[in-house]
Amino acid sequence: MDMAYLLHEPTGDPPVVRAEGELDLASAPGLRDLLARLIVEGHRHVILDLSGTTFIDSTSIGTLLAAHQRLRRYNGILELVCGHPNVLRTFEFAGLRDEFLIRETTEAPSHAVVHSA
Amino acid sequence: MVAPAPPLAAKDLWLISDPSQLWRARRFAEGAAKAFGFGEEDCYAFAFAANEAVSNAVEHGAPYDDGTVRLRIEEDGLELTFYVEDRGTFAPQVRTDDVISDRGRGLAFMAAVVDELEVKPVDEGTLVRLTKRRD
C-alpha cells in the first residue's frame, strides 16, 4: 500500500505526537484516533510535532480543530510545532494561524519511536 | 496583426478512487504547476486545491466503472486549469449545527487559493474545475 505519511507513537509527558510526510484523507483517521485516545487517557496538554510534515489538507486541519476544541473544553491545549512554510501557510489561508498555539521551529526533533507505517 | 492563440497542452491521469492515491494527484498537479512556471507558493496552492477537489471526488463522489476518477490539467499560456470528474452527483450540504462540514471547508479552501472554482453536473457525474492565472 502506498504511504505518504508516518504517525509516530506518542512519547513523553505531555505526550508528543510526531507526524511526518503528507497529511491528507489517508492519514486523517489515524491522526483523529490517536488524538482522541490521548484525550480519553486524560492528557490535557498534547503536542503535535509537524516539523516533519510537508503537506496538510483541510480534513486534517479539521481533525486538529476538533481535538483543539475538545481539549479547550477541559481547559487543555493542543500545541503545534511547525517547520515547513507550506504547512504554516495552510493554517494562514484557513484563517486559523492564531486559533492554534503554533511554535515554529526548524530543529529536527530527536524523540519518538517508529510505531507503524 | 492578431497573434495566433497559444497552443493548448493537456495531460490526463486516471486515478484509482482511494485516499491512499491522493499523493499521486498532488504530484500530478505540482508537476504541471512547476512546468507552467508558477513559483513555489503558487505551485503549493495549485496542488493544495487539486488535492481538495480530488479528495471530495474520492470521499463523496462515485468512481467510473473502472474504479477511477478522471483528472485533467490544461494550460493555455496564461492560466492553468485542473479538472476532476467523477460519476457521483454533487449536492452541497448545508449543515444545521455549528460545525462546518469537511466538504464545506474543502470548498472554501479551494476558492481561497485559486482564481476560479466551478462545480457543475455533467452527463452522468460531477466536474470540478479550478483555474489559476499567472500574476
PDB file of C-alpha atoms in Angstrom:
ATOM      1  CA  MET A   1       0.000   0.000   0.000  1.00  0.00           C
ATOM      2  CA  ASP A   2       1.195   3.478  -0.799  1.00  0.00           C
ATOM      3  CA  MET A   3       2.054   5.568   2.204  1.00  0.00           C
ATOM      4  CA  ALA A   4       2.938   9.219   2.100  1.00  0.00           C
ATOM      5  CA  TYR A   5       2.939   9.752   5.853  1.00  0.00           C
ATOM      6  CA  LEU A   6       4.167   8.331   9.124  1.00  0.00           C
ATOM      7  CA  LEU A   7       2.470   8.795  12.503  1.00  0.00           C
ATOM      8  CA  HIS A   8       4.768   8.074  15.403  1.00  0.00           C
ATOM      9  CA  GLU A   9       3.606   6.632  18.700  1.00  0.00           C
ATOM     10  CA  PRO A  10       3.365   9.421  21.306  1.00  0.00           C
ATOM     11  CA  THR A  11       6.275   9.836  23.703  1.00  0.00           C
ATOM     12  CA  GLY A  12       6.879  11.912  26.829  1.00  0.00           C
ATOM     13  CA  ASP A  13       4.638  13.850  29.158  1.00  0.00           C
ATOM     14  CA  PRO A  14       2.987  15.941  27.886  1.00  0.00           C
ATOM     15  CA  PRO A  15       2.754  13.500  25.001  1.00  0.00           C
ATOM     16  CA  VAL A  16       4.371  14.492  21.733  1.00  0.00           C
ATOM     17  CA  VAL A  17       2.911  13.025  18.565  1.00  0.00           C
ATOM     18  CA  ARG A  18       5.159  13.294  15.561  1.00  0.00           C
ATOM     19  CA  ALA A  19       3.642  13.304  12.101  1.00  0.00           C
ATOM     20  CA  GLU A  20       5.920  13.039   9.102  1.00  0.00           C
ATOM     21  CA  GLY A  21       5.267  13.412   5.412  1.00  0.00           C
ATOM     22  CA  GLU A  22       1.926  14.431   3.936  1.00  0.00           C
ATOM     23  CA  LEU A  23      -1.277  14.598   5.951  1.00  0.00           C
ATOM     24  CA  ASP A  24      -4.404  14.031   3.883  1.00  0.00           C
ATOM     25  CA  LEU A  25      -7.563  11.943   3.715  1.00  0.00           C
ATOM     26  CA  ALA A  26      -5.476   8.778   4.052  1.00  0.00           C
ATOM     27  CA  SER A  27      -3.821   9.789   7.321  1.00  0.00           C
ATOM     28  CA  ALA A  28      -6.739  11.670   8.917  1.00  0.00           C
ATOM     29  CA  PRO A  29      -8.483   8.661  10.585  1.00  0.00           C
ATOM     30  CA  GLY A  30      -5.255   7.528  12.273  1.00  0.00           C
ATOM     31  CA  LEU A  31      -4.476  11.039  13.445  1.00  0.00           C
ATOM     32  CA  ARG A  32      -8.007  11.521  14.759  1.00  0.00           C
ATOM     33  CA  ASP A  33      -7.923   8.225  16.676  1.00  0.00           C
ATOM     34  CA  LEU A  34      -4.500   8.932  18.141  1.00  0.00           C
ATOM     35  CA  LEU A  35      -5.503  12.372  19.430  1.00  0.00           C
ATOM     36  CA  ALA A  36      -8.835  11.042  20.744  1.00  0.00           C
ATOM     37  CA  ARG A  37      -7.022   8.254  22.578  1.00  0.00           C
ATOM     38  CA  LEU A  38      -4.698  10.704  24.320  1.00  0.00           C
ATOM     39  CA  ILE A  39      -7.615  12.852  25.444  1.00  0.00           C
ATOM     40  CA  VAL A  40      -9.516   9.798  26.715  1.00  0.00           C
ATOM     41  CA  GLU A  41      -6.400   8.723  28.593  1.00  0.00           C
ATOM     42  CA  GLY A  42      -6.647  12.007  30.462  1.00  0.00           C
ATOM     43  CA  HIS A  43      -3.992  14.117  28.793  1.00  0.00           C
ATOM     44  CA  ARG A  44      -4.893  17.806  28.685  1.00  0.00           C
ATOM     45  CA  HIS A  45      -1.747  19.102  27.041  1.00  0.00           C
ATOM     46  CA  VAL A  46      -0.951  17.388  23.771  1.00  0.00           C
ATOM     47  CA  ILE A  47       1.860  18.392  21.435  1.00  0.00           C
ATOM     48  CA  LEU A  48       1.637  17.589  17.754  1.00  0.00           C
ATOM     49  CA  ASP A  49       5.017  17.880  16.115  1.00  0.00           C
ATOM     50  CA  LEU A  50       4.544  18.782  12.461  1.00  0.00           C
ATOM     51  CA  SER A  51       8.154  19.769  11.856  1.00  0.00           C
ATOM     52  CA  GLY A  52       8.500  16.776   9.539  1.00  0.00           C
ATOM     53  CA  THR A  53       5.180  17.441   7.808  1.00  0.00           C
ATOM     54  CA  THR A  54       5.334  18.875   4.291  1.00  0.00           C
ATOM     55  CA  PHE A  55       1.639  18.953   3.407  1.00  0.00           C
ATOM     56  CA  ILE A  56      -1.643  19.249   5.295  1.00  0.00           C
ATOM     57  CA  ASP A  57      -5.149  19.180   3.816  1.00  0.00           C
ATOM     58  CA  SER A  58      -8.443  20.655   5.031  1.00  0.00           C
ATOM     59  CA  THR A  59      -9.637  17.358   6.510  1.00  0.00           C
ATOM     60  CA  SER A  60      -6.517  17.076   8.672  1.00  0.00           C
ATOM     61  CA  ILE A  61      -6.900  20.671   9.785  1.00  0.00           C
ATOM     62  CA  GLY A  62     -10.500  19.863  10.688  1.00  0.00           C
ATOM     63  CA  THR A  63      -9.247  16.917  12.731  1.00  0.00           C
ATOM     64  CA  LEU A  64      -6.823  19.177  14.606  1.00  0.00           C
ATOM     65  CA  LEU A  65      -9.505  21.780  15.135  1.00  0.00           C
ATOM     66  CA  ALA A  66     -11.855  19.189  16.652  1.00  0.00           C
ATOM     67  CA  ALA A  67      -9.160  17.929  19.053  1.00  0.00           C
ATOM     68  CA  HIS A  68      -8.205  21.508  19.903  1.00  0.00           C
ATOM     69  CA  GLN A  69     -11.799  22.441  20.717  1.00  0.00           C
ATOM     70  CA  ARG A  70     -12.293  19.301  22.771  1.00  0.00           C
ATOM     71  CA  LEU A  71      -9.139  19.926  24.812  1.00  0.00           C
ATOM     72  CA  ARG A  72     -10.097  23.543  25.342  1.00  0.00           C
ATOM     73  CA  ARG A  73     -13.388  22.473  26.907  1.00  0.00           C
ATOM     74  CA  TYR A  74     -11.272  20.722  29.536  1.00  0.00           C
ATOM     75  CA  ASN A  75      -9.043  23.795  29.872  1.00  0.00           C
ATOM     76  CA  GLY A  76      -6.426  21.876  27.949  1.00  0.00           C
ATOM     77  CA  ILE A  77      -4.378  22.725  24.908  1.00  0.00           C
ATOM     78  CA  LEU A  78      -3.247  21.255  21.608  1.00  0.00           C
ATOM     79  CA  GLU A  79       0.146  22.700  20.834  1.00  0.00           C
ATOM     80  CA  LEU A  80       1.519  22.522  17.303  1.00  0.00           C
ATOM     81  CA  VAL A  81       5.130  22.583  16.228  1.00  0.00           C
ATOM     82  CA  CYS A  82       5.525  23.658  12.609  1.00  0.00           C
ATOM     83  CA  GLY A  83       8.615  23.868  10.458  1.00  0.00           C
ATOM     84  CA  HIS A  84       7.508  23.776   6.854  1.00  0.00           C
ATOM     85  CA  PRO A  85       6.397  27.075   5.288  1.00  0.00           C
ATOM     86  CA  ASN A  86       3.669  25.329   3.274  1.00  0.00           C
ATOM     87  CA  VAL A  87       2.092  23.950   6.430  1.00  0.00           C
ATOM     88  CA  LEU A  88       2.162  27.335   8.145  1.00  0.00           C
ATOM     89  CA  ARG A  89       0.741  28.906   5.004  1.00  0.00           C
ATOM     90  CA  THR A  90      -2.160  26.464   5.066  1.00  0.00           C
ATOM     91  CA  PHE A  91      -3.085  27.495   8.611  1.00  0.00           C
ATOM     92  CA  GLU A  92      -2.865  31.089   7.449  1.00  0.00           C
ATOM     93  CA  PHE A  93      -5.189  30.800   4.495  1.00  0.00           C
ATOM     94  CA  ALA A  94      -7.558  28.766   6.644  1.00  0.00           C
ATOM     95  CA  GLY A  95      -7.669  31.784   8.945  1.00  0.00           C
ATOM     96  CA  LEU A  96      -6.528  29.551  11.800  1.00  0.00           C
ATOM     97  CA  ARG A  97      -2.963  30.767  12.299  1.00  0.00           C
ATOM     98  CA  ASP A  98      -3.984  32.454  15.560  1.00  0.00           C
ATOM     99  CA  GLU A  99      -6.529  29.852  16.622  1.00  0.00           C
ATOM    100  CA  PHE A 100      -3.825  27.333  17.469  1.00  0.00           C
ATOM    101  CA  LEU A 101      -0.765  27.726  19.624  1.00  0.00           C
ATOM    102  CA  ILE A 102       1.859  27.220  16.937  1.00  0.00           C
ATOM    103  CA  ARG A 103       5.507  27.028  17.795  1.00  0.00           C
ATOM    104  CA  GLU A 104       7.733  27.491  14.777  1.00  0.00           C
ATOM    105  CA  THR A 105      10.934  25.551  14.629  1.00  0.00           C
ATOM    106  CA  THR A 106      13.462  24.385  12.122  1.00  0.00           C
ATOM    107  CA  GLU A 107      15.061  21.952  14.526  1.00  0.00           C
ATOM    108  CA  ALA A 108      14.690  18.298  13.788  1.00  0.00           C
ATOM    109  CA  PRO A 109      13.159  16.621  16.824  1.00  0.00           C
ATOM    110  CA  SER A 110      15.046  13.616  18.126  1.00  0.00           C
ATOM    111  CA  HIS A 111      12.390  11.857  20.208  1.00  0.00           C
ATOM    112  CA  ALA A 112       9.757   9.264  19.299  1.00  0.00           C
ATOM    113  CA  VAL A 113       9.908   5.693  18.217  1.00  0.00           C
ATOM    114  CA  VAL A 114       8.555   4.489  14.924  1.00  0.00           C
ATOM    115  CA  HIS A 115       5.347   2.674  15.697  1.00  0.00           C
ATOM    116  CA  SER A 116       3.632   1.920  12.463  1.00  0.00           C
ATOM    117  CA  ALA A 117       3.516   2.808   8.824  1.00  0.00           C
TER     118      ALA A 117
ATOM    119  CA  MET B   1      -1.981  41.591 -36.823  1.00  0.00           C
ATOM    120  CA  VAL B   2      -3.608  39.165 -34.466  1.00  0.00           C
ATOM    121  CA  ALA B   3      -1.318  36.777 -32.650  1.00  0.00           C
ATOM    122  CA  PRO B   4      -2.261  33.134 -33.013  1.00  0.00           C
ATOM    123  CA  ALA B   5      -3.788  31.504 -29.972  1.00  0.00           C
ATOM    124  CA  PRO B   6      -1.157  29.766 -27.897  1.00  0.00           C
ATOM    125  CA  PRO B   7      -1.172  26.009 -28.206  1.00  0.00           C
ATOM    126  CA  LEU B   8      -3.208  24.215 -25.614  1.00  0.00           C
ATOM    127  CA  ALA B   9      -1.485  21.458 -23.739  1.00  0.00           C
ATOM    128  CA  ALA B  10      -3.356  18.860 -21.744  1.00  0.00           C
ATOM    129  CA  LYS B  11      -2.441  15.944 -19.540  1.00  0.00           C
ATOM    130  CA  ASP B  12      -4.673  13.249 -18.132  1.00  0.00           C
ATOM    131  CA  LEU B  13      -4.471  10.998 -15.111  1.00  0.00           C
ATOM    132  CA  TRP B  14      -6.969   8.308 -14.246  1.00  0.00           C
ATOM    133  CA  LEU B  15      -6.642   7.856 -10.541  1.00  0.00           C
ATOM    134  CA  ILE B  16      -7.842   4.877  -8.505  1.00  0.00           C
ATOM    135  CA  SER B  17     -10.517   6.363  -6.261  1.00  0.00           C
ATOM    136  CA  ASP B  18      -8.874   5.720  -2.908  1.00  0.00           C
ATOM    137  CA  PRO B  19      -7.411   8.070  -0.263  1.00  0.00           C
ATOM    138  CA  SER B  20      -4.073   6.243  -0.480  1.00  0.00           C
ATOM    139  CA  GLN B  21      -3.711   7.512  -4.056  1.00  0.00           C
ATOM    140  CA  LEU B  22      -4.197  11.221  -3.362  1.00  0.00           C
ATOM    141  CA  TRP B  23      -0.483  11.916  -3.260  1.00  0.00           C
ATOM    142  CA  ARG B  24      -0.365  10.979  -6.948  1.00  0.00           C
ATOM    143  CA  ALA B  25      -2.919  13.698  -7.696  1.00  0.00           C
ATOM    144  CA  ARG B  26      -0.755  16.200  -5.800  1.00  0.00           C
ATOM    145  CA  ARG B  27       2.385  15.193  -7.719  1.00  0.00           C
ATOM    146  CA  PHE B  28       0.442  15.486 -10.982  1.00  0.00           C
ATOM    147  CA  ALA B  29      -0.778  18.992 -10.126  1.00  0.00           C
ATOM    148  CA  GLU B  30       2.510  20.128  -8.661  1.00  0.00           C
ATOM    149  CA  GLY B  31       4.493  18.914 -11.666  1.00  0.00           C
ATOM    150  CA  ALA B  32       2.195  20.758 -14.062  1.00  0.00           C
ATOM    151  CA  ALA B  33       2.340  23.926 -11.967  1.00  0.00           C
ATOM    152  CA  LYS B  34       6.137  23.827 -11.943  1.00  0.00           C
ATOM    153  CA  ALA B  35       6.303  23.222 -15.680  1.00  0.00           C
ATOM    154  CA  PHE B  36       3.864  26.107 -16.168  1.00  0.00           C
ATOM    155  CA  GLY B  37       6.323  28.365 -14.353  1.00  0.00           C
ATOM    156  CA  PHE B  38       4.488  29.056 -11.125  1.00  0.00           C
ATOM    157  CA  GLY B  39       6.617  29.994  -8.137  1.00  0.00           C
ATOM    158  CA  GLU B  40       6.815  27.764  -5.085  1.00  0.00           C
ATOM    159  CA  GLU B  41       3.838  29.357  -3.336  1.00  0.00           C
ATOM    160  CA  ASP B  42       1.561  29.114  -6.365  1.00  0.00           C
ATOM    161  CA  CYS B  43       2.673  25.531  -7.015  1.00  0.00           C
ATOM    162  CA  TYR B  44       1.686  24.618  -3.473  1.00  0.00           C
ATOM    163  CA  ALA B  45      -1.621  26.468  -3.754  1.00  0.00           C
ATOM    164  CA  PHE B  46      -2.452  24.713  -7.016  1.00  0.00           C
ATOM    165  CA  ALA B  47      -1.560  21.273  -5.665  1.00  0.00           C
ATOM    166  CA  PHE B  48      -3.431  22.013  -2.446  1.00  0.00           C
ATOM    167  CA  ALA B  49      -6.605  22.995  -4.318  1.00  0.00           C
ATOM    168  CA  ALA B  50      -6.324  19.989  -6.644  1.00  0.00           C
ATOM    169  CA  ASN B  51      -5.949  17.709  -3.621  1.00  0.00           C
ATOM    170  CA  GLU B  52      -9.128  19.134  -2.077  1.00  0.00           C
ATOM    171  CA  ALA B  53     -11.078  18.646  -5.303  1.00  0.00           C
ATOM    172  CA  VAL B  54      -9.895  15.056  -5.749  1.00  0.00           C
ATOM    173  CA  SER B  55     -10.454  14.299  -2.053  1.00  0.00           C
ATOM    174  CA  ASN B  56     -14.070  15.381  -2.458  1.00  0.00           C
ATOM    175  CA  ALA B  57     -14.482  13.155  -5.510  1.00  0.00           C
ATOM    176  CA  VAL B  58     -12.897  10.176  -3.727  1.00  0.00           C
ATOM    177  CA  GLU B  59     -14.772  10.643  -0.461  1.00  0.00           C
ATOM    178  CA  HIS B  60     -18.175  11.878  -1.575  1.00  0.00           C
ATOM    179  CA  GLY B  61     -18.377  11.113  -5.299  1.00  0.00           C
ATOM    180  CA  ALA B  62     -18.577   7.852  -7.177  1.00  0.00           C
ATOM    181  CA  PRO B  63     -15.866   6.406  -9.401  1.00  0.00           C
ATOM    182  CA  TYR B  64     -16.196   5.341 -13.018  1.00  0.00           C
ATOM    183  CA  ASP B  65     -16.830   1.636 -13.646  1.00  0.00           C
ATOM    184  CA  ASP B  66     -13.092   1.001 -13.693  1.00  0.00           C
ATOM    185  CA  GLY B  67     -12.722   2.402 -10.164  1.00  0.00           C
ATOM    186  CA  THR B  68     -11.108   5.671 -11.208  1.00  0.00           C
ATOM    187  CA  VAL B  69     -11.816   9.362 -11.047  1.00  0.00           C
ATOM    188  CA  ARG B  70     -10.558  11.335 -14.040  1.00  0.00           C
ATOM    189  CA  LEU B  71      -8.081  14.161 -13.706  1.00  0.00           C
ATOM    190  CA  ARG B  72      -7.033  16.575 -16.421  1.00  0.00           C
ATOM    191  CA  ILE B  73      -4.754  19.580 -16.496  1.00  0.00           C
ATOM    192  CA  GLU B  74      -4.822  22.118 -19.319  1.00  0.00           C
ATOM    193  CA  GLU B  75      -2.750  25.191 -19.914  1.00  0.00           C
ATOM    194  CA  ASP B  76      -3.090  27.952 -22.449  1.00  0.00           C
ATOM    195  CA  GLY B  77      -0.081  30.048 -21.583  1.00  0.00           C
ATOM    196  CA  LEU B  78      -2.000  32.427 -19.356  1.00  0.00           C
ATOM    197  CA  GLU B  79      -3.711  30.085 -16.965  1.00  0.00           C
ATOM    198  CA  LEU B  80      -3.515  26.569 -15.652  1.00  0.00           C
ATOM    199  CA  THR B  81      -6.727  24.581 -15.197  1.00  0.00           C
ATOM    200  CA  PHE B  82      -7.303  21.416 -13.218  1.00  0.00           C
ATOM    201  CA  TYR B  83     -10.360  19.221 -13.734  1.00  0.00           C
ATOM    202  CA  VAL B  84     -11.602  16.260 -11.793  1.00  0.00           C
ATOM    203  CA  GLU B  85     -14.643  14.301 -12.880  1.00  0.00           C
ATOM    204  CA  ASP B  86     -16.458  11.510 -11.110  1.00  0.00           C
ATOM    205  CA  ARG B  87     -19.775   9.731 -11.558  1.00  0.00           C
ATOM    206  CA  GLY B  88     -21.416  10.970  -8.397  1.00  0.00           C
ATOM    207  CA  THR B  89     -23.975  13.709  -8.075  1.00  0.00           C
ATOM    208  CA  PHE B  90     -22.800  16.627  -6.050  1.00  0.00           C
ATOM    209  CA  ALA B  91     -25.214  18.026  -3.524  1.00  0.00           C
ATOM    210  CA  PRO B  92     -23.735  20.852  -1.492  1.00  0.00           C
ATOM    211  CA  GLN B  93     -24.566  20.115   2.089  1.00  0.00           C
ATOM    212  CA  VAL B  94     -25.884  22.716   4.434  1.00  0.00           C
ATOM    213  CA  ARG B  95     -25.174  21.787   7.985  1.00  0.00           C
ATOM    214  CA  THR B  96     -27.526  22.934  10.663  1.00  0.00           C
ATOM    215  CA  ASP B  97     -25.075  22.532  13.530  1.00  0.00           C
ATOM    216  CA  ASP B  98     -22.203  24.900  14.117  1.00  0.00           C
ATOM    217  CA  VAL B  99     -19.521  22.621  12.770  1.00  0.00           C
ATOM    218  CA  ILE B 100     -18.551  23.289   9.195  1.00  0.00           C
ATOM    219  CA  SER B 101     -18.523  20.055   7.227  1.00  0.00           C
ATOM    220  CA  ASP B 102     -15.250  18.749   5.855  1.00  0.00           C
ATOM    221  CA  ARG B 103     -16.579  19.184   2.372  1.00  0.00           C
ATOM    222  CA  GLY B 104     -17.646  22.749   3.068  1.00  0.00           C
ATOM    223  CA  ARG B 105     -14.260  23.535   4.478  1.00  0.00           C
ATOM    224  CA  GLY B 106     -12.561  21.981   1.441  1.00  0.00           C
ATOM    225  CA  LEU B 107     -14.579  24.117  -0.950  1.00  0.00           C
ATOM    226  CA  ALA B 108     -13.832  27.293   0.973  1.00  0.00           C
ATOM    227  CA  PHE B 109     -10.136  26.416   0.971  1.00  0.00           C
ATOM    228  CA  MET B 110     -10.109  25.775  -2.751  1.00  0.00           C
ATOM    229  CA  ALA B 111     -11.872  29.024  -3.524  1.00  0.00           C
ATOM    230  CA  ALA B 112      -9.319  30.898  -1.432  1.00  0.00           C
ATOM    231  CA  VAL B 113      -6.255  29.732  -3.353  1.00  0.00           C
ATOM    232  CA  VAL B 114      -7.345  29.679  -6.999  1.00  0.00           C
ATOM    233  CA  ASP B 115      -8.831  32.333  -9.295  1.00  0.00           C
ATOM    234  CA  GLU B 116     -11.837  30.334 -10.417  1.00  0.00           C
ATOM    235  CA  LEU B 117     -13.723  27.411  -8.937  1.00  0.00           C
ATOM    236  CA  GLU B 118     -16.593  25.748 -10.729  1.00  0.00           C
ATOM    237  CA  VAL B 119     -18.607  22.714  -9.664  1.00  0.00           C
ATOM    238  CA  LYS B 120     -21.050  21.524 -12.271  1.00  0.00           C
ATOM    239  CA  PRO B 121     -23.151  18.498 -13.047  1.00  0.00           C
ATOM    240  CA  VAL B 122     -22.173  16.772 -16.294  1.00  0.00           C
ATOM    241  CA  ASP B 123     -23.808  13.913 -18.209  1.00  0.00           C
ATOM    242  CA  GLU B 124     -23.505  11.282 -15.529  1.00  0.00           C
ATOM    243  CA  GLY B 125     -21.456  12.887 -12.837  1.00  0.00           C
ATOM    244  CA  THR B 126     -19.796  15.931 -11.420  1.00  0.00           C
ATOM    245  CA  LEU B 127     -16.994  18.047 -12.840  1.00  0.00           C
ATOM    246  CA  VAL B 128     -14.920  20.364 -10.693  1.00  0.00           C
ATOM    247  CA  ARG B 129     -12.755  22.963 -12.405  1.00  0.00           C
ATOM    248  CA  LEU B 130     -10.007  25.001 -10.769  1.00  0.00           C
ATOM    249  CA  THR B 131      -8.211  27.728 -12.655  1.00  0.00           C
ATOM    250  CA  LYS B 132      -5.173  29.655 -11.548  1.00  0.00           C
ATOM    251  CA  ARG B 133      -3.750  32.521 -13.593  1.00  0.00           C
ATOM    252  CA  ARG B 134      -0.271  33.896 -13.833  1.00  0.00           C
ATOM    253  CA  ASP B 135       0.142  37.021 -11.746  1.00  0.00           C
TER     254      ASP B 135
END
